mmCIF file of C-alpha atoms and ligand atoms in Angstrom:
data_model
loop_
_atom_site.group_PDB
_atom_site.id
_atom_site.type_symbol
_atom_site.label_atom_id
_atom_site.label_comp_id
_atom_site.label_asym_id
_atom_site.label_seq_id
_atom_site.Cartn_x
_atom_site.Cartn_y
_atom_site.Cartn_z
ATOM 1 C CA UNK I 1 -6.179 9.478 -57.632
ATOM 2 C CA UNK I 2 -8.043 6.206 -58.054
ATOM 3 C CA UNK I 3 -6.347 2.813 -58.295
ATOM 4 C CA UNK I 4 -6.965 0.941 -61.528
ATOM 5 C CA UNK I 5 -8.129 -2.096 -59.482
ATOM 6 C CA UNK I 6 -10.958 -0.021 -58.039
ATOM 7 C CA UNK I 7 -12.101 1.141 -61.480
ATOM 8 C CA UNK I 8 -11.988 -2.427 -62.772
ATOM 9 C CA UNK I 9 -13.967 -3.739 -59.793
ATOM 10 C CA UNK I 10 -16.660 -1.163 -60.504
ATOM 11 C CA UNK I 11 -16.957 -1.477 -64.267
ATOM 12 C CA UNK I 12 -15.886 -5.032 -65.106
ATOM 13 C CA UNK I 13 -19.138 -6.806 -64.094
ATOM 14 C CA UNK I 14 -21.186 -4.802 -66.634
ATOM 15 C CA UNK I 15 -18.486 -5.226 -69.282
ATOM 16 C CA UNK I 16 -18.408 -8.971 -68.687
ATOM 17 C CA UNK I 17 -22.191 -9.197 -68.899
ATOM 18 C CA UNK I 18 -22.233 -7.279 -72.162
ATOM 19 C CA UNK I 19 -19.387 -9.028 -74.003
ATOM 20 C CA UNK I 20 -19.543 -12.448 -72.295
ATOM 21 C CA UNK I 21 -18.148 -15.186 -74.488
ATOM 22 C CA UNK I 22 -16.436 -12.688 -76.815
ATOM 23 C CA UNK I 23 -13.967 -11.686 -74.120
ATOM 24 C CA UNK I 24 -10.426 -12.921 -74.610
ATOM 25 C CA UNK I 25 -9.116 -15.272 -71.891
ATOM 26 C CA UNK I 26 -6.003 -13.076 -71.625
ATOM 27 C CA UNK I 27 -8.216 -10.064 -70.821
ATOM 28 C CA UNK I 28 -10.159 -11.980 -68.170
ATOM 29 C CA UNK I 29 -6.931 -13.197 -66.578
ATOM 30 C CA UNK I 30 -5.484 -9.704 -66.479
ATOM 31 C CA UNK I 31 -8.566 -8.195 -64.831
ATOM 32 C CA UNK I 32 -8.810 -11.041 -62.291
ATOM 33 C CA UNK I 33 -5.122 -10.640 -61.405
ATOM 34 C CA UNK I 34 -5.291 -6.863 -61.006
ATOM 35 C CA UNK I 35 -8.446 -6.806 -58.857
ATOM 36 C CA UNK I 36 -7.067 -9.489 -56.529
ATOM 37 C CA UNK I 37 -3.508 -8.097 -56.278
ATOM 38 C CA UNK I 38 -2.547 -7.533 -52.614
ATOM 39 C CA UNK I 39 -5.957 -8.568 -51.317
ATOM 40 C CA UNK I 40 -7.000 -11.626 -49.255
ATOM 41 C CA UNK I 41 -7.955 -13.328 -52.539
ATOM 42 C CA UNK I 42 -4.300 -14.191 -53.190
ATOM 43 C CA UNK I 43 -3.442 -15.215 -49.632
ATOM 44 C CA UNK I 44 -0.903 -13.576 -47.359
ATOM 45 C CA UNK I 45 2.131 -13.963 -45.157
ATOM 46 C CA UNK I 46 1.848 -13.297 -41.449
ATOM 47 C CA UNK I 47 4.795 -11.553 -39.796
ATOM 48 C CA UNK I 48 5.353 -11.145 -36.066
ATOM 49 C CA UNK I 49 7.595 -9.130 -33.765
ATOM 50 C CA UNK I 50 8.910 -9.837 -30.230
ATOM 51 C CA UNK I 51 6.746 -6.973 -28.977
ATOM 52 C CA UNK I 52 3.614 -8.891 -29.921
ATOM 53 C CA UNK I 53 2.786 -6.940 -33.068
ATOM 54 C CA UNK I 54 1.397 -8.933 -36.023
ATOM 55 C CA UNK I 55 1.305 -7.758 -39.654
ATOM 56 C CA UNK I 56 -0.384 -9.363 -42.648
ATOM 57 C CA UNK I 57 1.361 -8.904 -45.992
ATOM 58 C CA UNK I 58 -0.815 -9.806 -48.961
ATOM 59 C CA UNK I 59 0.672 -11.438 -52.057
ATOM 60 C CA UNK I 60 1.147 -9.575 -55.338
ATOM 61 C CA UNK I 61 -0.374 -10.846 -58.573
ATOM 62 C CA UNK I 62 2.809 -10.363 -60.657
ATOM 63 C CA UNK I 63 0.724 -9.886 -63.790
ATOM 64 C CA UNK I 64 2.497 -7.659 -66.279
ATOM 65 C CA UNK I 65 -0.598 -5.563 -66.847
ATOM 66 C CA UNK I 66 -0.842 -4.764 -63.110
ATOM 67 C CA UNK I 67 0.276 -1.229 -62.236
ATOM 68 C CA UNK I 68 1.115 -2.255 -58.645
ATOM 69 C CA UNK I 69 3.489 -5.003 -59.775
ATOM 70 C CA UNK I 70 5.134 -3.513 -62.836
ATOM 71 C CA UNK I 71 7.162 -0.807 -61.172
ATOM 72 C CA UNK I 72 9.627 -3.047 -59.302
ATOM 73 C CA UNK I 73 10.264 -5.093 -62.437
ATOM 74 C CA UNK I 74 10.899 -1.952 -64.488
ATOM 75 C CA UNK I 75 13.504 -0.740 -62.004
ATOM 76 C CA UNK I 76 15.310 -4.059 -62.039
ATOM 77 C CA UNK I 77 15.178 -4.237 -65.826
ATOM 78 C CA UNK I 78 16.720 -0.784 -66.079
ATOM 79 C CA UNK I 79 19.601 -1.814 -63.796
ATOM 80 C CA UNK I 80 20.275 -4.897 -65.911
ATOM 81 C CA UNK I 81 20.147 -3.030 -69.233
ATOM 82 C CA UNK I 82 22.367 -0.237 -67.974
ATOM 83 C CA UNK I 83 25.146 -2.707 -67.216
ATOM 84 C CA UNK I 84 25.096 -3.821 -70.840
ATOM 85 C CA UNK I 85 25.601 -0.315 -72.287
ATOM 86 C CA UNK I 86 28.747 -0.139 -74.426
ATOM 87 C CA UNK I 87 31.047 2.906 -74.625
ATOM 88 C CA UNK I 88 29.720 3.978 -78.045
ATOM 89 C CA UNK I 89 27.118 6.514 -79.231
ATOM 90 C CA UNK I 90 23.575 5.112 -79.120
ATOM 91 C CA UNK I 91 20.571 5.599 -81.401
ATOM 92 C CA UNK I 92 16.871 5.166 -80.846
ATOM 93 C CA UNK I 93 15.228 3.905 -84.034
ATOM 94 C CA UNK I 94 11.421 3.851 -84.123
ATOM 95 C CA UNK I 95 9.335 2.014 -86.712
ATOM 96 C CA UNK I 96 5.658 2.904 -87.139
ATOM 97 C CA UNK I 97 2.986 1.192 -89.226
ATOM 98 C CA UNK I 98 0.391 3.103 -91.268
ATOM 99 C CA UNK I 99 -3.103 3.559 -89.814
ATOM 100 C CA UNK I 100 -4.647 1.003 -92.206
ATOM 101 C CA UNK I 101 -2.757 -1.795 -90.475
ATOM 102 C CA UNK I 102 -3.702 -0.951 -86.888
ATOM 103 C CA UNK I 103 -7.113 -2.586 -86.800
ATOM 104 C CA UNK I 104 -5.880 -5.861 -88.221
ATOM 105 C CA UNK I 105 -2.981 -5.889 -85.772
ATOM 106 C CA UNK I 106 -5.263 -5.201 -82.825
ATOM 107 C CA UNK I 107 -7.479 -8.148 -83.732
ATOM 108 C CA UNK I 108 -4.547 -10.515 -84.302
ATOM 109 C CA UNK I 109 -2.066 -9.487 -81.672
ATOM 110 C CA UNK I 110 -0.633 -12.888 -80.904
ATOM 111 C CA UNK I 111 0.752 -13.392 -84.398
ATOM 112 C CA UNK I 112 1.228 -9.848 -85.639
ATOM 113 C CA UNK I 113 2.882 -8.283 -82.587
ATOM 114 C CA UNK I 114 5.657 -10.856 -82.771
ATOM 115 C CA UNK I 115 6.075 -10.235 -86.525
ATOM 116 C CA UNK I 116 6.263 -6.481 -86.004
ATOM 117 C CA UNK I 117 9.130 -6.722 -83.522
ATOM 118 C CA UNK I 118 11.015 -9.255 -85.620
ATOM 119 C CA UNK I 119 10.683 -7.495 -88.970
ATOM 120 C CA UNK I 120 11.582 -4.088 -87.523
ATOM 121 C CA UNK I 121 14.720 -5.530 -85.924
ATOM 122 C CA UNK I 122 15.783 -7.361 -89.071
ATOM 123 C CA UNK I 123 15.105 -4.323 -91.256
ATOM 124 C CA UNK I 124 17.714 -2.519 -89.167
ATOM 125 C CA UNK I 125 20.108 -5.453 -89.249
ATOM 126 C CA UNK I 126 19.761 -5.793 -93.062
ATOM 127 C CA UNK I 127 20.298 -2.105 -93.769
ATOM 128 C CA UNK I 128 23.235 -1.843 -91.353
ATOM 129 C CA UNK I 129 24.944 -4.764 -93.074
ATOM 130 C CA UNK I 130 24.277 -3.674 -96.669
ATOM 131 C CA UNK I 131 24.340 0.117 -96.626
ATOM 132 C CA UNK I 132 27.525 1.847 -97.696
ATOM 133 C CA UNK I 133 27.346 4.186 -94.708
ATOM 134 C CA UNK I 134 27.967 1.367 -92.233
ATOM 135 C CA UNK I 135 28.429 -2.230 -93.473
ATOM 136 C CA UNK I 136 28.472 -4.003 -90.130
ATOM 137 C CA UNK I 137 26.578 -6.543 -88.048
ATOM 138 C CA UNK I 138 24.389 -4.901 -85.389
ATOM 139 C CA UNK I 139 23.315 -5.909 -81.914
ATOM 140 C CA UNK I 140 20.093 -4.314 -80.680
ATOM 141 C CA UNK I 141 17.235 -4.259 -78.222
ATOM 142 C CA UNK I 142 13.701 -4.003 -79.645
ATOM 143 C CA UNK I 143 10.617 -3.047 -77.650
ATOM 144 C CA UNK I 144 7.016 -3.164 -78.813
ATOM 145 C CA UNK I 145 4.807 -0.371 -77.613
ATOM 146 C CA UNK I 146 1.106 -0.382 -78.420
ATOM 147 C CA UNK I 147 -0.230 2.886 -77.120
ATOM 148 C CA UNK I 148 -0.138 6.639 -77.566
ATOM 149 C CA UNK I 149 -0.179 9.048 -74.641
ATOM 150 C CA UNK I 150 -3.970 9.075 -74.570
ATOM 151 C CA UNK I 151 -3.909 5.262 -74.808
ATOM 152 C CA UNK I 152 -5.247 4.788 -78.281
ATOM 153 C CA UNK I 153 -3.973 1.724 -80.149
ATOM 154 C CA UNK I 154 -0.879 2.695 -82.091
ATOM 155 C CA UNK I 155 1.634 -0.143 -82.364
ATOM 156 C CA UNK I 156 5.252 0.804 -82.973
ATOM 157 C CA UNK I 157 8.669 -0.669 -82.320
ATOM 158 C CA UNK I 158 11.510 1.156 -80.557
ATOM 159 C CA UNK I 159 15.021 -0.160 -81.120
ATOM 160 C CA UNK I 160 17.902 0.865 -78.866
ATOM 161 C CA UNK I 161 21.000 0.407 -80.978
ATOM 162 C CA UNK I 162 24.684 0.736 -80.094
ATOM 163 C CA UNK I 163 26.149 2.815 -82.941
ATOM 164 C CA UNK I 164 28.481 0.551 -84.883
ATOM 165 C CA UNK I 165 28.955 -3.146 -85.331
ATOM 166 C CA UNK I 166 31.156 -6.092 -86.199
ATOM 167 C CA UNK I 167 32.886 -6.199 -89.569
ATOM 168 C CA UNK I 168 32.149 -9.166 -91.883
ATOM 169 C CA UNK I 169 35.178 -11.092 -90.691
ATOM 170 C CA UNK I 170 34.357 -10.251 -87.062
ATOM 171 C CA UNK I 171 37.809 -8.763 -86.548
ATOM 172 C CA UNK I 172 37.015 -5.054 -86.470
ATOM 173 C CA UNK I 173 34.559 -2.686 -84.802
ATOM 174 C CA UNK I 174 32.980 -0.510 -87.519
ATOM 175 C CA UNK I 175 31.984 2.996 -86.402
ATOM 176 C CA UNK I 176 29.184 5.111 -87.868
ATOM 177 C CA UNK I 177 30.230 8.079 -90.030
ATOM 178 C CA UNK I 178 29.335 10.555 -87.284
ATOM 179 C CA UNK I 179 27.635 10.475 -83.895
ATOM 180 C CA UNK I 180 24.813 12.598 -85.336
ATOM 181 C CA UNK I 181 24.085 10.273 -88.275
ATOM 182 C CA UNK I 182 23.563 6.514 -88.223
ATOM 183 C CA UNK I 183 21.532 5.149 -91.138
ATOM 184 C CA UNK I 184 19.095 6.771 -93.630
ATOM 185 C CA UNK I 185 15.517 6.838 -92.290
ATOM 186 C CA UNK I 186 13.833 6.396 -95.671
ATOM 187 C CA UNK I 187 15.876 3.281 -96.474
ATOM 188 C CA UNK I 188 15.035 1.783 -93.076
ATOM 189 C CA UNK I 189 11.326 2.534 -93.521
ATOM 190 C CA UNK I 190 11.271 0.941 -96.998
ATOM 191 C CA UNK I 191 13.053 -2.173 -95.792
ATOM 192 C CA UNK I 192 10.632 -2.529 -92.868
ATOM 193 C CA UNK I 193 7.691 -2.232 -95.260
ATOM 194 C CA UNK I 194 9.143 -4.856 -97.635
ATOM 195 C CA UNK I 195 9.970 -7.294 -94.839
ATOM 196 C CA UNK I 196 6.605 -6.959 -93.078
ATOM 197 C CA UNK I 197 4.719 -7.367 -96.356
ATOM 198 C CA UNK I 198 6.619 -10.552 -97.191
ATOM 199 C CA UNK I 199 6.242 -11.912 -93.650
ATOM 200 C CA UNK I 200 2.476 -11.340 -93.743
ATOM 201 C CA UNK I 201 2.149 -12.973 -97.174
ATOM 202 C CA UNK I 202 3.981 -16.046 -95.925
ATOM 203 C CA UNK I 203 2.829 -16.331 -92.324
ATOM 204 C CA UNK I 204 -0.686 -14.888 -92.482
ATOM 205 C CA UNK I 205 -1.951 -14.995 -96.090
ATOM 206 C CA UNK I 206 -5.617 -14.774 -94.994
ATOM 207 C CA UNK I 207 -4.935 -11.546 -93.142
ATOM 208 C CA UNK I 208 -2.707 -10.209 -95.895
ATOM 209 C CA UNK I 209 -5.540 -10.180 -98.444
ATOM 210 C CA UNK I 210 -7.645 -8.019 -96.104
ATOM 211 C CA UNK I 211 -5.065 -5.225 -96.103
ATOM 212 C CA UNK I 212 -5.766 -2.456 -98.637
ATOM 213 C CA UNK I 213 -3.150 -2.513 -101.385
ATOM 214 C CA UNK I 214 -2.335 1.165 -101.064
ATOM 215 C CA UNK I 215 -0.957 0.442 -97.572
ATOM 216 C CA UNK I 216 2.129 -0.931 -99.322
ATOM 217 C CA UNK I 217 2.425 1.911 -101.830
ATOM 218 C CA UNK I 218 2.572 4.857 -99.476
ATOM 219 C CA UNK I 219 5.701 5.964 -97.609
ATOM 220 C CA UNK I 220 6.239 4.385 -94.209
ATOM 221 C CA UNK I 221 7.992 6.083 -91.309
ATOM 222 C CA UNK I 222 11.195 5.229 -89.495
ATOM 223 C CA UNK I 223 12.754 7.730 -87.137
ATOM 224 C CA UNK I 224 16.408 7.738 -86.066
ATOM 225 C CA UNK I 225 17.479 9.796 -83.052
ATOM 226 C CA UNK I 226 20.963 9.984 -81.532
ATOM 227 C CA UNK I 227 20.580 9.299 -77.798
ATOM 228 C CA UNK I 228 24.126 9.699 -76.455
ATOM 229 C CA UNK I 229 25.124 7.032 -73.958
ATOM 230 C CA UNK I 230 21.837 5.182 -74.472
ATOM 231 C CA UNK I 231 20.780 5.708 -70.885
ATOM 232 C CA UNK I 232 17.973 8.238 -71.580
ATOM 233 C CA UNK I 233 16.439 5.879 -74.134
ATOM 234 C CA UNK I 234 16.508 2.993 -71.670
ATOM 235 C CA UNK I 235 14.868 5.116 -68.978
ATOM 236 C CA UNK I 236 12.169 6.167 -71.391
ATOM 237 C CA UNK I 237 11.500 2.572 -72.408
ATOM 238 C CA UNK I 238 11.655 1.101 -68.886
ATOM 239 C CA UNK I 239 8.478 3.006 -68.102
ATOM 240 C CA UNK I 240 6.715 1.057 -70.856
ATOM 241 C CA UNK I 241 8.395 -2.305 -70.795
ATOM 242 C CA UNK I 242 7.022 -3.528 -67.494
ATOM 243 C CA UNK I 243 4.259 -1.050 -66.992
ATOM 244 C CA UNK I 244 0.727 -1.210 -68.031
ATOM 245 C CA UNK I 245 -1.119 1.363 -70.085
ATOM 246 C CA UNK I 246 -2.776 2.843 -67.010
ATOM 247 C CA UNK I 247 -0.341 3.591 -64.261
ATOM 248 C CA UNK I 248 -2.440 4.196 -61.166
ATOM 249 C CA UNK I 249 -1.671 7.873 -60.720
ATOM 250 C CA UNK I 250 -3.344 8.836 -63.965
ATOM 251 C CA UNK I 251 -6.963 8.033 -63.084
ATOM 252 C CA UNK I 252 -8.462 11.074 -61.382
ATOM 253 C CA UNK I 253 -12.223 10.486 -61.273
ATOM 254 C CA UNK I 254 -14.767 7.702 -61.528
ATOM 255 C CA UNK I 255 -18.417 8.585 -60.874
ATOM 256 C CA UNK I 256 -19.663 5.086 -61.632
ATOM 257 C CA UNK I 257 -20.601 5.967 -65.213
ATOM 258 C CA UNK I 258 -17.542 7.862 -66.506
ATOM 259 C CA UNK I 259 -13.837 7.483 -65.832
ATOM 260 C CA UNK I 260 -11.506 10.452 -66.199
ATOM 261 C CA UNK I 261 -7.770 10.096 -66.618
ATOM 262 C CA UNK I 262 -5.026 12.620 -67.274
ATOM 263 C CA UNK I 263 -2.096 12.343 -69.649
ATOM 264 C CA UNK I 264 0.540 14.569 -71.167
ATOM 265 C CA UNK I 265 0.120 15.422 -74.834
ATOM 266 C CA UNK I 266 3.013 15.622 -77.290
ATOM 267 C CA UNK I 267 3.683 19.236 -76.277
ATOM 268 C CA UNK I 268 3.937 18.232 -72.614
ATOM 269 C CA UNK I 269 0.612 19.820 -71.611
ATOM 270 C CA UNK I 270 -1.615 18.038 -69.097
ATOM 271 C CA UNK I 271 -4.873 16.911 -70.653
ATOM 272 C CA UNK I 272 -7.868 15.089 -69.256
ATOM 273 C CA UNK I 273 -9.883 12.400 -71.048
ATOM 274 C CA UNK I 274 -13.357 11.370 -69.905
ATOM 275 C CA UNK I 275 -14.715 8.053 -71.147
ATOM 276 C CA UNK I 276 -17.622 5.785 -70.253
ATOM 277 C CA UNK I 277 -16.641 2.834 -68.066
ATOM 278 C CA UNK I 278 -17.043 0.543 -71.061
ATOM 279 C CA UNK I 279 -14.850 2.643 -73.375
ATOM 280 C CA UNK I 280 -12.252 2.960 -70.646
ATOM 281 C CA UNK I 281 -12.094 -0.827 -70.193
ATOM 282 C CA UNK I 282 -11.873 -1.315 -73.932
ATOM 283 C CA UNK I 283 -8.941 1.097 -74.139
ATOM 284 C CA UNK I 284 -7.148 -0.529 -71.254
ATOM 285 C CA UNK I 285 -7.665 -4.107 -72.432
ATOM 286 C CA UNK I 286 -6.436 -3.529 -75.970
ATOM 287 C CA UNK I 287 -2.960 -3.024 -74.454
ATOM 288 C CA UNK I 288 -2.971 -6.263 -72.474
ATOM 289 C CA UNK I 289 -0.632 -8.443 -74.486
ATOM 290 C CA UNK I 290 -1.380 -12.070 -75.288
ATOM 291 C CA UNK I 291 0.199 -14.623 -72.978
ATOM 292 C CA UNK I 292 3.719 -15.613 -73.956
ATOM 293 C CA UNK I 293 4.358 -12.623 -76.214
ATOM 294 C CA UNK I 294 7.707 -11.021 -75.449
ATOM 295 C CA UNK I 295 7.433 -7.268 -75.561
ATOM 296 C CA UNK I 296 11.228 -6.939 -75.417
ATOM 297 C CA UNK I 297 13.714 -8.885 -77.515
ATOM 298 C CA UNK I 298 17.437 -8.788 -78.206
ATOM 299 C CA UNK I 299 18.822 -9.359 -81.693
ATOM 300 C CA UNK I 300 22.172 -9.823 -83.466
ATOM 301 C CA UNK I 301 25.157 -10.072 -81.150
ATOM 302 C CA UNK I 302 22.996 -8.920 -78.230
ATOM 303 C CA UNK I 303 20.770 -12.006 -78.541
ATOM 304 C CA UNK I 304 21.108 -14.778 -75.964
ATOM 305 C CA UNK I 305 22.483 -17.161 -78.610
ATOM 306 C CA UNK I 306 25.393 -14.850 -79.518
ATOM 307 C CA UNK I 307 27.387 -14.687 -76.281
ATOM 308 C CA UNK I 308 30.702 -15.389 -78.064
ATOM 309 C CA UNK I 309 30.197 -12.517 -80.513
ATOM 310 C CA UNK I 310 29.248 -10.152 -77.687
ATOM 311 C CA UNK I 311 32.471 -11.167 -75.919
ATOM 312 C CA UNK I 312 34.335 -10.310 -79.136
ATOM 313 C CA UNK I 313 32.639 -6.893 -79.323
ATOM 314 C CA UNK I 314 33.744 -6.198 -75.744
ATOM 315 C CA UNK I 315 37.328 -7.184 -76.554
ATOM 316 C CA UNK I 316 37.342 -4.975 -79.668
ATOM 317 C CA UNK I 317 36.019 -2.033 -77.646
ATOM 318 C CA UNK I 318 38.390 -2.902 -74.778
ATOM 319 C CA UNK I 319 35.510 -2.757 -72.337
ATOM 320 C CA UNK I 320 34.342 -4.788 -69.335
ATOM 321 C CA UNK I 321 30.797 -4.594 -67.950
ATOM 322 C CA UNK I 322 30.521 -3.107 -64.449
ATOM 323 C CA UNK I 323 29.876 -5.461 -61.531
ATOM 324 C CA UNK I 324 26.287 -6.666 -61.209
ATOM 325 C CA UNK I 325 23.905 -5.064 -58.785
ATOM 326 C CA UNK I 326 23.350 -7.008 -55.607
ATOM 327 C CA UNK I 327 20.473 -9.465 -55.866
ATOM 328 C CA UNK I 328 17.220 -7.880 -54.710
ATOM 329 C CA UNK I 329 16.747 -8.714 -51.038
ATOM 330 C CA UNK I 330 13.746 -10.738 -49.964
ATOM 331 C CA UNK I 331 11.108 -8.413 -48.609
ATOM 332 C CA UNK I 332 10.890 -8.359 -44.787
ATOM 333 C CA UNK I 333 8.576 -5.812 -43.165
ATOM 334 C CA UNK I 334 9.728 -3.633 -40.303
ATOM 335 C CA UNK I 335 7.812 -3.570 -37.030
ATOM 336 C CA UNK I 336 5.889 -0.269 -36.912
ATOM 337 C CA UNK I 337 6.483 -0.051 -33.124
ATOM 338 C CA UNK I 338 10.112 -1.046 -32.591
ATOM 339 C CA UNK I 339 11.417 -0.666 -36.190
ATOM 340 C CA UNK I 340 13.041 -4.114 -36.065
ATOM 341 C CA UNK I 341 12.739 -6.609 -38.939
ATOM 342 C CA UNK I 342 9.752 -8.880 -38.361
ATOM 343 C CA UNK I 343 9.769 -12.680 -38.578
ATOM 344 C CA UNK I 344 7.622 -14.794 -40.872
ATOM 345 C CA UNK I 345 5.368 -16.782 -38.545
ATOM 346 C CA UNK I 346 2.665 -18.121 -40.812
ATOM 347 C CA UNK I 347 0.926 -18.154 -44.156
ATOM 348 C CA UNK I 348 -2.684 -17.556 -45.041
ATOM 349 C CA UNK I 349 -3.621 -19.684 -48.036
ATOM 350 C CA UNK I 350 -5.718 -18.171 -50.769
ATOM 351 C CA UNK I 351 -9.371 -19.042 -50.297
ATOM 352 C CA UNK I 352 -10.795 -21.661 -52.682
ATOM 353 C CA UNK I 353 -12.468 -20.156 -55.760
ATOM 354 C CA UNK I 354 -16.098 -19.348 -55.083
ATOM 355 C CA UNK I 355 -17.396 -20.564 -58.448
HETATM 356 ZN ZN1 ZN F 1 -0.321 -6.957 -59.094
HETATM 357 ZN ZN1 ZN F 2 7.796 -4.643 -32.425
#
């Protein structure tokens, strides 16, 4: 197992020399953060114990593309989302875009990623409100994921949706027809296609004209899966929400020229992929999201602006959220000799930049 930081340290200098000014600032920032995470470059805290022992604890980079930092955030996110689960059947609805759109999305992530999440969520909200099989206002959580298991660029949006919604007058909770069926996939896919096409025409007309016309004529794909209490879907997504495309345990070899990583294919078999250092970096960096883009968003009565309607949903379902988890405790290391908590006795500032 080889840490991602080590691979980046080895291959980034050549990559930077080759692509120079064409590199995105967000990609540079991500690489700089990851290679300096928990090293003297970010400074440290010095802890001491009565027995005389001293321990240096280096600071984390807290960059969302950093595999060392993402895990703690993912765990906390899962705890928070779990508390919000309602006592209704849940569905995982996934919207995918056709291959012809991928390249244009990859080159325009800042604008198009945000549109993808928004239009997928509102396609669901529209269909839920208008379709005869439901006719209710939804609340939902939407998550953008950009990669496949072997880390190719494949943007898609997962929506975790409580099955059911508020009636027009807000006085009733409307249930789906059955726990196995929520809304028709083909109708959802068509609505997503229509909404995304219109959004691109209005918000990015110059990009819209570059998209082959047949992209809008073929059938798009939306997938609806019942996921019971919703918990399995949240667990599945937590791994992506705060984690980067390369979690450290996947990289198994780096001989200075080629990097090998393992992944599970769709059938659950372990596979290995060997790429040149440059190709590896390219694959990793295409999943580093632009600054400020929210990968996760809440919509409908689960959005931050709809607290009153969420309160109404809870009343209608006669349900109270469980007590919050205790706040995460501030990290204090334990003395390796006497196993007592150590005291913070000093700070090591980060060294000034060498450039
Ligand atoms: Zn980090
Ligand atoms: Zn001690």
